[in-house]
């Protein structure tokens, strides 16, 4: 094996990298606006955007690592990673530190590690592996097996409680399976069962989760409480109107009417300052980004790589869809960040790692031919 | 490595699912964004505007209260308060702690205020924490407040009463509206001052004015970038009273250490020149917010400084009431001005023995002399002759037992007993002896000094019962006419003059050369004296058992005409205790030297 194959570079999907870097750049710029003038009570200004840039650097490191090795080695890693992440999730549940009332972190001294993120990766890998080995449309048995394996970590994540991440994994795996194909009878039976079971699922939710769904259905009932975020984010976005208020001119986000504006609600800040013109551009950029992942899927030359890229696609797709849907009042508020735009260390790192996987697949689409 | 079948079975046709997913996402988000930002953009822009535009109310200065000569009795001066805008607060507890450090107001009290204001004051409006800062505090805080974006110094007009206690009962005071008042009047907000007593309360509508509105544009720190007044405040209207500031103070002084009440009234118009109830209180204290201890002190002070003795206390009218009984006898019985009775110092009715104040009696006397010398026996006779029903109906028409309608809160009606009243009240029939003592103003009869002044005025002004007026520009309002012929009324008036001018009149000390003075003294028994006290001089009787001293008088000189009614609590005899005060007032009001 040659020490370095120049084709790795030429085959790399540079457009995908470009779009994602553009999104990250917009994200940092937007965070600069969201975190500026954040002086509260004469206290220190907190610069999220600088930290975010630092996380971006870490992310690039993760991207390089995740794209440097041959992704096919991940096939053998899928099962061990799955069990490790399951173990960590259990550990976190039993001993994890409680932050904001949720135990999601393991203190590694240097930083807090979120096993949830590892679970996302391992579930993606495992689903890809299992689908790779299933040549036919999914029947009850094969679908049930994958679902059982996915629901194990998802259940552990939801009880943390982190509904957003749990949902993310579930939808990611679901998307992959749907993409693979499910037998029609199985599909319809499942769909009907899901609808029928929805009321039952309601009782399994935490009180605050129920509240979120109720306020989603009618945010005006509690304009200062749970409905506050939704209303304020809609005011911020709507008041941007066609052309926006301009960079750093967003009054709603600047004035602290908009909480969590640097994490799950960054899109509202963007929408206020750049208006319809800006949000549509951002939307197009996201679509182009997703489209490039499709290109990776299309060009992939082996089933595992193919499904890996499909997983990456759904990973991003659902985050974008849920986050925007939530900020725009189409979905209940669940804590899901907007890829590359939301502030957050772990999510930025993981986003770049997943991107690295997609690039990995794109880089090595022709490699095997020369071996 | 890969087997070729793996490559060949790649589900390439499935890509269309992903493309459809992207397309669906795009369309839905696009439509939703269009709906919010383009279709409903205006609406949200307005909502956003409301978020950064804060509306503050501007307090309207309260109308001034002035006396008849334009002296200001109730003024406004700027007061500085410390308020919090909740929304700008990063840490409410820290802020409250800081405010407490600055102002020495305990944090528990500030917390209470904060909690109280929570549902009444919107989060971006100032919630008043400390209503009054001293100038030292103001200067200190002013220099440090910039570190606390949630704290604001707000300026409000604060009521001041430059003359204090002498005017306390008339003017009353303003204070912060309480919970009940806030609920009753939706226009009020927490911290608003409203009239709670006296003229401030009854003329609240005139004095209050209307708050203005100010639009403020604020930045992220809550700092004001721009402000504009969209609705200027409308100051309350000024109120000119009939009172004479100097006279009021003079009367206050002349009461000395006595507790009592003095009303000076113009008999022709019903206008009140002076209205003094002593002791009073400093009404400024209430404006600044009275401490609980201070309030308790005032409330439980044995001299009842909060009581307006002119209208809120009903006293037995004593001999002053004989004027009304005399009028009743002339109007409703066979008795004439020349009817005479013999006074031996005692009067027998059935088994009862009633004594005259003069132990050895007055001998035989006619009505005029009986009034001047205040003979009890003469009036015992009238009482028996008239019976309670006639006394009740006549005196009620003369305004006794009825509110005067002066525009001050909590006026008492006093009481003229009747057979029906006694049956209702005690379940017992009326006794003849009770009519007898009613005739000298004792027994169940009570009246307020203001009622007496209204009655005396009617005697002087031709029989018109006037509403006592406090508003300078108000025109006289006749409530009723005395049911007396002019001749009889004039007879009583002359009898009052005789009480002053006559050789043995009880109000001889009121004589004032050049002026026509008429009067009637009265001594109202506080308790029926025990044998032990009966023969003792006033000074020997314990204070709380001493009688109340009345003096009801009128003075005329040229066009000037005044009625002065004075009550000195536990002052003993009317003549000695109340006389000098009334004389001083007439000396002040009339100008005997010039006329003489």
Coordinates of N, CA and C in Angstrom, one line a residue, chain A residues 72-271:
Chain A
X72 N -13.5 1.8 5.9 CA -14.0 0.4 5.9 C -13.5 -0.3 7.2
X73 N -12.5 0.2 7.8 CA -12.1 -0.4 9.1 C -13.2 -0.2 10.2
X74 N -14.1 0.8 9.9 CA -15.1 1.0 10.9 C -16.1 -0.1 11.0
X75 N -16.2 -1.0 9.9 CA -17.1 -2.1 10.0 C -16.8 -3.0 11.2
X76 N -15.5 -3.2 11.4 CA -15.1 -4.1 12.5 C -15.3 -3.3 13.9
X77 N -15.3 -2.0 13.8 CA -15.4 -1.2 15.0 C -16.9 -1.0 15.5
X78 N -17.8 -1.3 14.6 CA -19.2 -0.9 14.8 C -19.7 -1.6 16.1
X79 N -19.6 -2.9 16.2 CA -20.1 -3.6 17.4 C -19.4 -3.2 18.7
X80 N -18.0 -3.2 18.7 CA -17.4 -2.8 20.0 C -17.8 -1.4 20.4
X81 N -17.8 -0.4 19.4 CA -18.2 0.9 19.8 C -19.6 1.0 20.4
X82 N -20.5 0.1 19.8 CA -21.9 0.1 20.2 C -22.0 -0.3 21.7
X83 N -21.2 -1.4 22.0 CA -21.3 -1.8 23.4 C -20.6 -0.8 24.4
X84 N -19.6 -0.2 23.9 CA -18.9 0.8 24.8 C -19.8 1.9 25.1
X85 N -20.5 2.4 24.0 CA -21.3 3.6 24.2 C -22.5 3.2 25.1
X86 N -23.0 2.0 24.9 CA -24.1 1.5 25.8 C -23.7 1.5 27.3
X87 N -22.5 1.0 27.5 CA -21.9 1.0 28.8 C -21.7 2.4 29.4
X88 N -21.2 3.3 28.6 CA -21.0 4.6 29.1 C -22.3 5.3 29.4
X89 N -23.3 5.1 28.5 CA -24.7 5.6 28.8 C -25.2 5.2 30.2
X90 N -25.0 3.9 30.4 CA -25.4 3.3 31.7 C -24.6 4.0 32.9
X91 N -23.3 4.1 32.6 CA -22.5 4.7 33.7 C -23.0 6.2 34.0
X92 N -23.2 6.9 32.9 CA -23.7 8.3 33.1 C -25.0 8.3 33.8
X93 N -25.8 7.4 33.5 CA -27.1 7.4 34.2 C -27.0 7.1 35.7
X94 N -26.0 6.3 36.0 CA -25.8 5.9 37.4 C -25.0 6.9 38.2
X95 N -23.9 7.4 37.6 CA -23.0 8.2 38.3 C -22.8 9.6 37.8
X96 N -23.4 9.8 36.6 CA -23.0 11.1 35.9 C -23.4 12.3 36.7
X97 N -22.6 13.4 36.3 CA -22.9 14.7 36.9 C -24.2 15.2 36.5
X98 N -24.8 15.8 37.4 CA -26.1 16.4 37.0 C -25.9 17.9 36.7
X99 N -26.2 18.3 35.4 CA -26.1 19.7 35.1 C -27.4 20.1 34.5
X100 N -28.0 21.2 35.0 CA -29.3 21.6 34.6 C -30.3 20.5 34.7
X101 N -30.2 19.7 35.8 CA -31.2 18.7 36.1 C -31.1 17.5 35.2
X102 N -30.1 17.4 34.3 CA -30.0 16.2 33.5 C -28.6 15.6 33.6
X103 N -28.5 14.3 33.7 CA -27.2 13.7 33.8 C -26.7 13.3 32.4
X104 N -25.9 14.0 31.8 CA -25.5 13.7 30.4 C -24.0 13.7 30.3
X105 N -23.3 14.0 31.3 CA -21.9 14.2 31.2 C -21.1 13.3 32.0
X106 N -19.9 12.9 31.5 CA -18.9 12.2 32.3 C -17.7 13.2 32.4
X107 N -17.3 13.4 33.6 CA -16.2 14.3 33.8 C -14.9 13.6 33.5
X108 N -14.2 14.0 32.5 CA -12.9 13.4 32.2 C -11.7 14.3 32.6
X109 N -12.0 15.2 33.5 CA -11.0 16.1 34.0 C -10.8 17.2 33.1
X110 N -10.3 16.9 31.9 CA -10.0 18.0 30.9 C -11.3 18.6 30.4
X111 N -12.2 17.8 30.0 CA -13.5 18.3 29.6 C -14.6 17.3 29.9
X112 N -15.8 17.7 29.8 CA -16.9 16.8 30.0 C -17.3 16.1 28.8
X113 N -17.3 14.8 28.9 CA -17.6 13.9 27.7 C -19.1 13.5 27.7
X114 N -19.7 13.7 26.6 CA -21.1 13.3 26.5 C -21.2 12.0 25.7
X115 N -21.5 10.9 26.4 CA -21.6 9.6 25.8 C -22.7 9.6 24.7
X116 N -23.6 10.5 24.8 CA -24.7 10.6 23.8 C -24.1 10.7 22.4
X117 N -23.1 11.6 22.3 CA -22.5 11.8 21.0 C -21.8 10.6 20.4
X118 N -21.2 9.8 21.3 CA -20.6 8.6 20.9 C -21.7 7.6 20.4
X119 N -22.8 7.6 21.2 CA -23.9 6.8 20.8 C -24.5 7.1 19.4
X120 N -24.5 8.4 19.1 CA -24.9 8.7 17.7 C -24.1 8.1 16.7
X121 N -22.7 8.2 16.9 CA -21.8 7.6 15.9 C -22.0 6.1 15.9
X122 N -22.0 5.5 17.0 CA -22.1 4.0 17.0 C -23.3 3.5 16.5
X123 N -24.5 4.2 16.7 CA -25.7 3.8 16.1 C -25.7 3.9 14.6
X124 N -25.1 5.0 14.2 CA -25.0 5.2 12.7 C -24.2 4.0 12.1
X125 N -23.0 3.7 12.7 CA -22.2 2.7 12.2 C -22.9 1.3 12.2
X126 N -23.5 1.0 13.3 CA -24.2 -0.3 13.5 C -25.3 -0.4 12.5
X127 N -26.1 0.6 12.3 CA -27.2 0.6 11.4 C -26.7 0.4 10.0
X128 N -25.7 1.1 9.6 CA -25.0 1.0 8.3 C -24.6 -0.4 8.1
X129 N -23.9 -1.0 9.1 CA -23.4 -2.3 9.0 C -24.5 -3.3 8.8
X130 N -25.5 -3.2 9.6 CA -26.6 -4.2 9.5 C -27.4 -4.1 8.2
X131 N -27.5 -2.8 7.7 CA -28.2 -2.7 6.5 C -27.4 -3.2 5.3
X132 N -26.1 -3.0 5.5 CA -25.2 -3.5 4.5 C -25.3 -5.0 4.3
X133 N -25.6 -5.7 5.4 CA -25.7 -7.2 5.4 C -27.1 -7.6 5.1
X134 N -28.0 -6.7 4.9 CA -29.4 -7.1 4.6 C -29.7 -6.7 3.1
X135 N -29.6 -7.7 2.2 CA -29.8 -7.4 0.8 C -31.2 -7.1 0.4
X136 N -32.2 -7.6 1.2 CA -33.6 -7.5 0.8 C -34.3 -6.4 1.5
X137 N -35.5 -6.1 1.1 CA -36.3 -5.2 1.9 C -36.5 -5.7 3.3
X138 N -36.5 -4.7 4.2 CA -36.6 -5.1 5.6 C -37.9 -5.8 6.0
X139 N -37.8 -7.0 6.6 CA -38.9 -7.7 7.0 C -39.1 -7.5 8.5
X140 N -40.1 -8.1 9.1 CA -40.3 -7.9 10.5 C -39.0 -8.2 11.3
X141 N -38.4 -9.4 11.0 CA -37.3 -9.9 11.8 C -36.1 -8.9 11.7
X142 N -35.7 -8.6 10.5 CA -34.5 -7.7 10.3 C -34.7 -6.3 10.9
X143 N -35.9 -5.8 10.6 CA -36.3 -4.5 11.1 C -36.3 -4.5 12.6
X144 N -37.0 -5.5 13.2 CA -37.1 -5.6 14.6 C -35.7 -5.7 15.3
X145 N -34.8 -6.4 14.6 CA -33.5 -6.6 15.2 C -32.8 -5.2 15.3
X146 N -32.8 -4.5 14.2 CA -32.2 -3.2 14.2 C -32.8 -2.2 15.2
X147 N -34.2 -2.2 15.2 CA -34.9 -1.3 16.1 C -34.6 -1.6 17.5
X148 N -34.5 -2.9 17.9 CA -34.2 -3.3 19.3 C -32.8 -2.8 19.7
X149 N -31.9 -2.9 18.8 CA -30.5 -2.5 19.1 C -30.5 -1.0 19.2
X150 N -31.2 -0.3 18.4 CA -31.2 1.2 18.4 C -32.0 1.7 19.7
X151 N -33.1 1.1 19.9 CA -33.9 1.6 21.1 C -33.2 1.5 22.4
X152 N -32.3 0.5 22.5 CA -31.6 0.4 23.8 C -30.9 1.7 24.2
X153 N -29.9 2.1 23.4 CA -29.3 3.4 23.7 C -30.3 4.6 23.7
X154 N -31.2 4.6 22.8 CA -32.1 5.7 22.7 C -32.9 5.8 24.0
X155 N -33.4 4.7 24.5 CA -34.1 4.7 25.8 C -33.3 5.3 26.9
X156 N -32.0 4.9 26.9 CA -31.1 5.4 28.0 C -30.9 6.9 27.8
X157 N -30.9 7.3 26.6 CA -30.7 8.8 26.4 C -31.9 9.6 26.8
X158 N -33.1 9.0 26.4 CA -34.3 9.8 26.7 C -34.6 9.9 28.2
X159 N -34.1 8.9 28.9 CA -34.3 9.0 30.4 C -33.3 9.9 31.1
X160 N -32.3 10.4 30.3 CA -31.3 11.2 31.0 C -31.8 12.5 31.6
X161 N -32.6 13.3 31.1 CA -33.4 13.2 29.9 C -32.9 14.1 28.8
X162 N -32.7 13.5 27.6 CA -32.3 14.3 26.4 C -33.1 13.9 25.3
X163 N -34.3 14.4 25.2 CA -35.3 14.0 24.2 C -34.7 14.3 22.8
X164 N -34.1 15.4 22.7 CA -33.6 15.8 21.4 C -32.6 14.8 20.7
X165 N -31.6 14.4 21.5 CA -30.6 13.5 21.0 C -31.2 12.1 20.7
X166 N -32.1 11.7 21.6 CA -32.7 10.4 21.5 C -33.5 10.4 20.2
X167 N -34.3 11.4 20.0 CA -35.1 11.6 18.8 C -34.2 11.6 17.5
X168 N -33.1 12.3 17.7 CA -32.1 12.4 16.6 C -31.6 11.1 16.1
X169 N -31.3 10.2 17.0 CA -30.8 8.9 16.7 C -31.9 8.0 16.1
X170 N -33.0 8.1 16.7 CA -34.2 7.3 16.3 C -34.5 7.7 14.8
X171 N -34.6 9.0 14.6 CA -34.9 9.4 13.2 C -33.8 9.1 12.2
X172 N -32.6 9.2 12.7 CA -31.4 8.9 11.8 C -31.5 7.4 11.4
X173 N -31.7 6.5 12.4 CA -31.8 5.1 12.0 C -33.0 4.8 11.2
X174 N -34.1 5.5 11.6 CA -35.3 5.3 10.9 C -35.2 5.7 9.4
X175 N -34.6 6.9 9.2 CA -34.3 7.4 7.9 C -33.5 6.4 7.0
X176 N -32.5 5.9 7.7 CA -31.6 4.9 7.0 C -32.4 3.7 6.6
X177 N -33.3 3.2 7.5 CA -34.0 2.0 7.2 C -35.1 2.3 6.1
X178 N -35.7 3.4 6.2 CA -36.6 3.8 5.2 C -36.0 3.9 3.8
X179 N -34.8 4.5 3.8 CA -34.0 4.6 2.6 C -33.7 3.2 2.0
X180 N -33.3 2.3 2.9 CA -33.0 1.0 2.5 C -34.2 0.3 1.9
X181 N -35.3 0.5 2.5 CA -36.5 -0.1 2.0 C -37.1 -1.0 3.0
X182 N -38.4 -0.9 3.3 CA -39.1 -1.8 4.2 C -40.2 -2.4 3.4
X183 N -40.5 -3.7 3.7 CA -41.6 -4.3 3.1 C -42.9 -3.5 3.3
X184 N -43.7 -3.4 2.2 CA -44.9 -2.5 2.3 C -45.8 -2.9 3.5
X185 N -46.0 -4.2 3.7 CA -46.9 -4.6 4.7 C -46.4 -4.2 6.1
X186 N -45.1 -4.4 6.3 CA -44.4 -4.1 7.5 C -44.5 -2.6 7.7
X187 N -44.2 -1.8 6.7 CA -44.2 -0.4 6.8 C -45.6 0.2 7.2
X188 N -46.6 -0.3 6.5 CA -48.0 0.2 6.8 C -48.5 -0.2 8.2
X189 N -48.2 -1.4 8.6 CA -48.6 -1.9 9.9 C -47.9 -1.0 11.0
X190 N -46.6 -0.8 10.8 CA -45.8 0.0 11.7 C -46.4 1.4 11.8
X191 N -46.7 2.0 10.6 CA -47.2 3.4 10.6 C -48.5 3.5 11.4
X192 N -49.4 2.6 11.1 CA -50.7 2.6 11.8 C -50.5 2.4 13.3
X193 N -49.6 1.4 13.7 CA -49.3 1.2 15.1 C -48.8 2.4 15.8
X194 N -47.9 3.1 15.1 CA -47.3 4.3 15.7 C -48.4 5.3 16.0
X195 N -49.3 5.5 15.0 CA -50.4 6.5 15.2 C -51.2 6.1 16.4
X196 N -51.5 4.8 16.4 CA -52.4 4.3 17.5 C -51.7 4.4 18.9
X197 N -50.4 4.2 18.9 CA -49.7 4.2 20.2 C -49.3 5.6 20.7
X198 N -49.5 6.6 19.8 CA -49.1 7.9 20.2 C -49.7 8.4 21.5
X199 N -51.0 8.2 21.8 CA -51.5 8.6 23.1 C -50.8 7.9 24.2
X200 N -50.5 6.6 24.0 CA -49.8 5.9 25.1 C -48.4 6.5 25.4
X201 N -47.8 6.9 24.3 CA -46.4 7.4 24.5 C -46.5 8.7 25.3
X202 N -47.6 9.4 25.2 CA -47.8 10.7 26.0 C -47.5 10.5 27.5
X203 N -47.9 9.3 28.0 CA -47.8 9.1 29.4 C -46.3 8.8 29.8
X204 N -45.6 8.4 28.8 CA -44.2 8.1 29.1 C -43.3 9.4 29.2
X205 N -43.9 10.5 28.8 CA -43.1 11.7 28.7 C -42.9 12.4 30.1
X206 N -41.8 13.1 30.3 CA -41.7 13.9 31.5 C -42.6 15.1 31.5
X207 N -42.9 15.6 32.6 CA -43.8 16.7 32.7 C -43.4 17.9 31.8
X208 N -42.1 18.2 31.9 CA -41.7 19.4 31.1 C -41.8 19.1 29.6
X209 N -41.7 17.8 29.2 CA -41.8 17.5 27.8 C -43.2 17.6 27.4
X210 N -44.1 17.2 28.2 CA -45.6 17.4 27.9 C -45.9 18.8 27.8
X211 N -45.3 19.6 28.7 CA -45.6 21.0 28.7 C -45.1 21.7 27.4
X212 N -44.0 21.2 26.9 CA -43.5 21.8 25.7 C -44.4 21.5 24.5
X213 N -44.9 20.3 24.5 CA -45.8 19.9 23.4 C -47.1 20.7 23.5
X214 N -47.6 20.9 24.7 CA -48.8 21.6 24.9 C -48.6 23.1 24.5
X215 N -47.5 23.7 24.9 CA -47.3 25.1 24.6 C -47.0 25.2 23.1
X216 N -46.5 24.1 22.5 CA -46.3 24.2 21.0 C -47.6 24.3 20.4
X217 N -48.6 23.5 20.9 CA -49.9 23.5 20.3 C -50.6 24.9 20.4
X218 N -50.3 25.5 21.6 CA -50.9 26.9 21.8 C -49.9 27.7 22.6
X219 N -49.0 28.4 22.0 CA -48.0 29.1 22.8 C -48.6 30.3 23.5
X220 N -49.7 30.8 23.1 CA -50.3 32.0 23.7 C -50.8 31.7 25.1
X221 N -51.0 30.4 25.4 CA -51.5 30.2 26.8 C -50.5 30.5 27.9
X222 N -49.3 30.5 27.6 CA -48.3 30.8 28.6 C -47.2 31.7 28.0
X223 N -47.5 33.0 27.7 CA -46.6 33.8 26.9 C -45.3 34.1 27.7
X224 N -45.4 34.1 29.0 CA -44.2 34.4 29.8 C -43.5 33.2 30.3
X225 N -44.1 32.0 30.2 CA -43.5 30.8 30.7 C -42.9 30.0 29.5
X226 N -43.5 28.8 29.4 CA -42.9 27.9 28.4 C -43.1 28.4 27.0
X227 N -44.1 29.2 26.7 CA -44.4 29.6 25.4 C -43.5 30.8 25.0
X228 N -42.8 31.3 26.0 CA -42.0 32.6 25.8 C -41.0 32.4 24.7
X229 N -40.2 31.3 24.7 CA -39.2 31.1 23.7 C -39.8 31.1 22.3
X230 N -40.9 30.4 22.2 CA -41.5 30.3 20.8 C -41.9 31.6 20.3
X231 N -42.7 32.3 21.2 CA -43.2 33.6 20.8 C -42.1 34.6 20.5
X232 N -41.1 34.6 21.4 CA -40.0 35.6 21.2 C -39.2 35.3 19.9
X233 N -39.0 34.0 19.7 CA -38.2 33.7 18.5 C -39.0 34.0 17.2
X234 N -40.3 33.8 17.3 CA -41.1 34.2 16.1 C -41.1 35.7 15.9
X235 N -41.2 36.4 17.0 CA -41.1 37.9 16.9 C -39.8 38.3 16.3
X236 N -38.7 37.7 16.8 CA -37.4 38.0 16.2 C -37.3 37.8 14.7
X237 N -37.7 36.5 14.3 CA -37.6 36.2 12.9 C -38.6 37.0 12.1
X238 N -39.8 37.1 12.5 CA -40.8 37.9 11.7 C -40.4 39.3 11.6
X239 N -39.9 39.9 12.7 CA -39.6 41.3 12.6 C -38.4 41.6 11.7
X240 N -37.7 40.6 11.3 CA -36.6 40.8 10.3 C -37.2 41.2 8.9
X241 N -38.4 40.8 8.7 CA -39.1 41.1 7.4 C -38.3 40.7 6.2
X242 N -38.4 41.4 5.1 CA -37.8 40.9 3.9 C -36.2 41.1 3.9
X243 N -35.8 42.2 4.3 CA -34.3 42.4 4.2 C -33.6 42.4 5.5
X244 N -34.3 42.2 6.6 CA -33.5 42.1 7.8 C -33.2 43.5 8.4
X245 N -32.7 43.4 9.7 CA -32.4 44.7 10.3 C -30.9 45.0 10.2
X246 N -30.1 44.1 9.6 CA -28.7 44.3 9.5 C -27.9 43.7 10.6
X247 N -26.6 43.5 10.3 CA -25.7 42.8 11.2 C -25.6 43.6 12.5
X248 N -25.7 42.9 13.6 CA -25.7 43.5 14.9 C -26.8 44.5 15.3
X249 N -27.8 44.5 14.4 CA -28.9 45.4 14.6 C -30.2 44.8 15.1
X250 N -30.1 43.5 15.3 CA -31.3 42.7 15.8 C -31.6 43.1 17.2
X251 N -32.7 43.8 17.3 CA -33.1 44.4 18.6 C -33.6 43.3 19.6
X252 N -34.3 42.3 19.0 CA -34.8 41.3 19.9 C -33.8 40.4 20.5
X253 N -32.8 40.0 19.7 CA -31.8 39.1 20.3 C -30.8 40.0 21.2
X254 N -30.6 41.2 20.7 CA -29.7 42.0 21.5 C -30.3 42.4 22.9
X255 N -31.6 42.5 22.9 CA -32.2 43.0 24.1 C -32.6 41.9 25.1
X256 N -32.1 40.7 24.8 CA -32.4 39.6 25.8 C -33.8 39.2 25.8
X257 N -34.6 39.6 24.8 CA -36.0 39.1 24.8 C -35.9 37.6 24.4
X258 N -34.8 37.3 23.7 CA -34.7 36.0 23.1 C -33.7 35.1 23.9
X259 N -34.2 34.2 24.7 CA -33.3 33.4 25.5 C -32.7 32.3 24.6
X260 N -31.6 31.7 25.1 CA -30.9 30.6 24.4 C -30.6 31.0 22.9
X261 N -30.4 32.3 22.7 CA -30.3 32.7 21.4 C -29.0 32.2 20.7
X262 N -28.0 31.8 21.6 CA -26.7 31.4 21.0 C -26.7 29.9 20.8
X263 N -27.7 29.2 21.3 CA -27.7 27.7 21.1 C -28.8 27.3 20.2
X264 N -29.9 26.9 20.8 CA -30.9 26.3 19.9 C -31.7 27.3 19.1
X265 N -31.6 28.6 19.5 CA -32.4 29.6 18.8 C -31.6 30.6 17.9
X266 N -30.3 30.1 17.5 CA -29.5 31.0 16.7 C -30.2 31.4 15.4
X267 N -31.0 30.5 14.9 CA -31.6 30.8 13.6 C -32.5 32.1 13.7
X268 N -33.1 32.3 14.9 CA -33.9 33.5 15.1 C -33.1 34.7 15.0
X269 N -31.9 34.7 15.6 CA -31.0 35.8 15.5 C -30.7 36.1 14.1
X270 N -30.3 35.1 13.4 CA -30.0 35.2 11.9 C -31.2 35.8 11.2
X271 N -32.3 35.2 11.4 CA -33.5 35.7 10.7 C -33.9 37.1 11.0

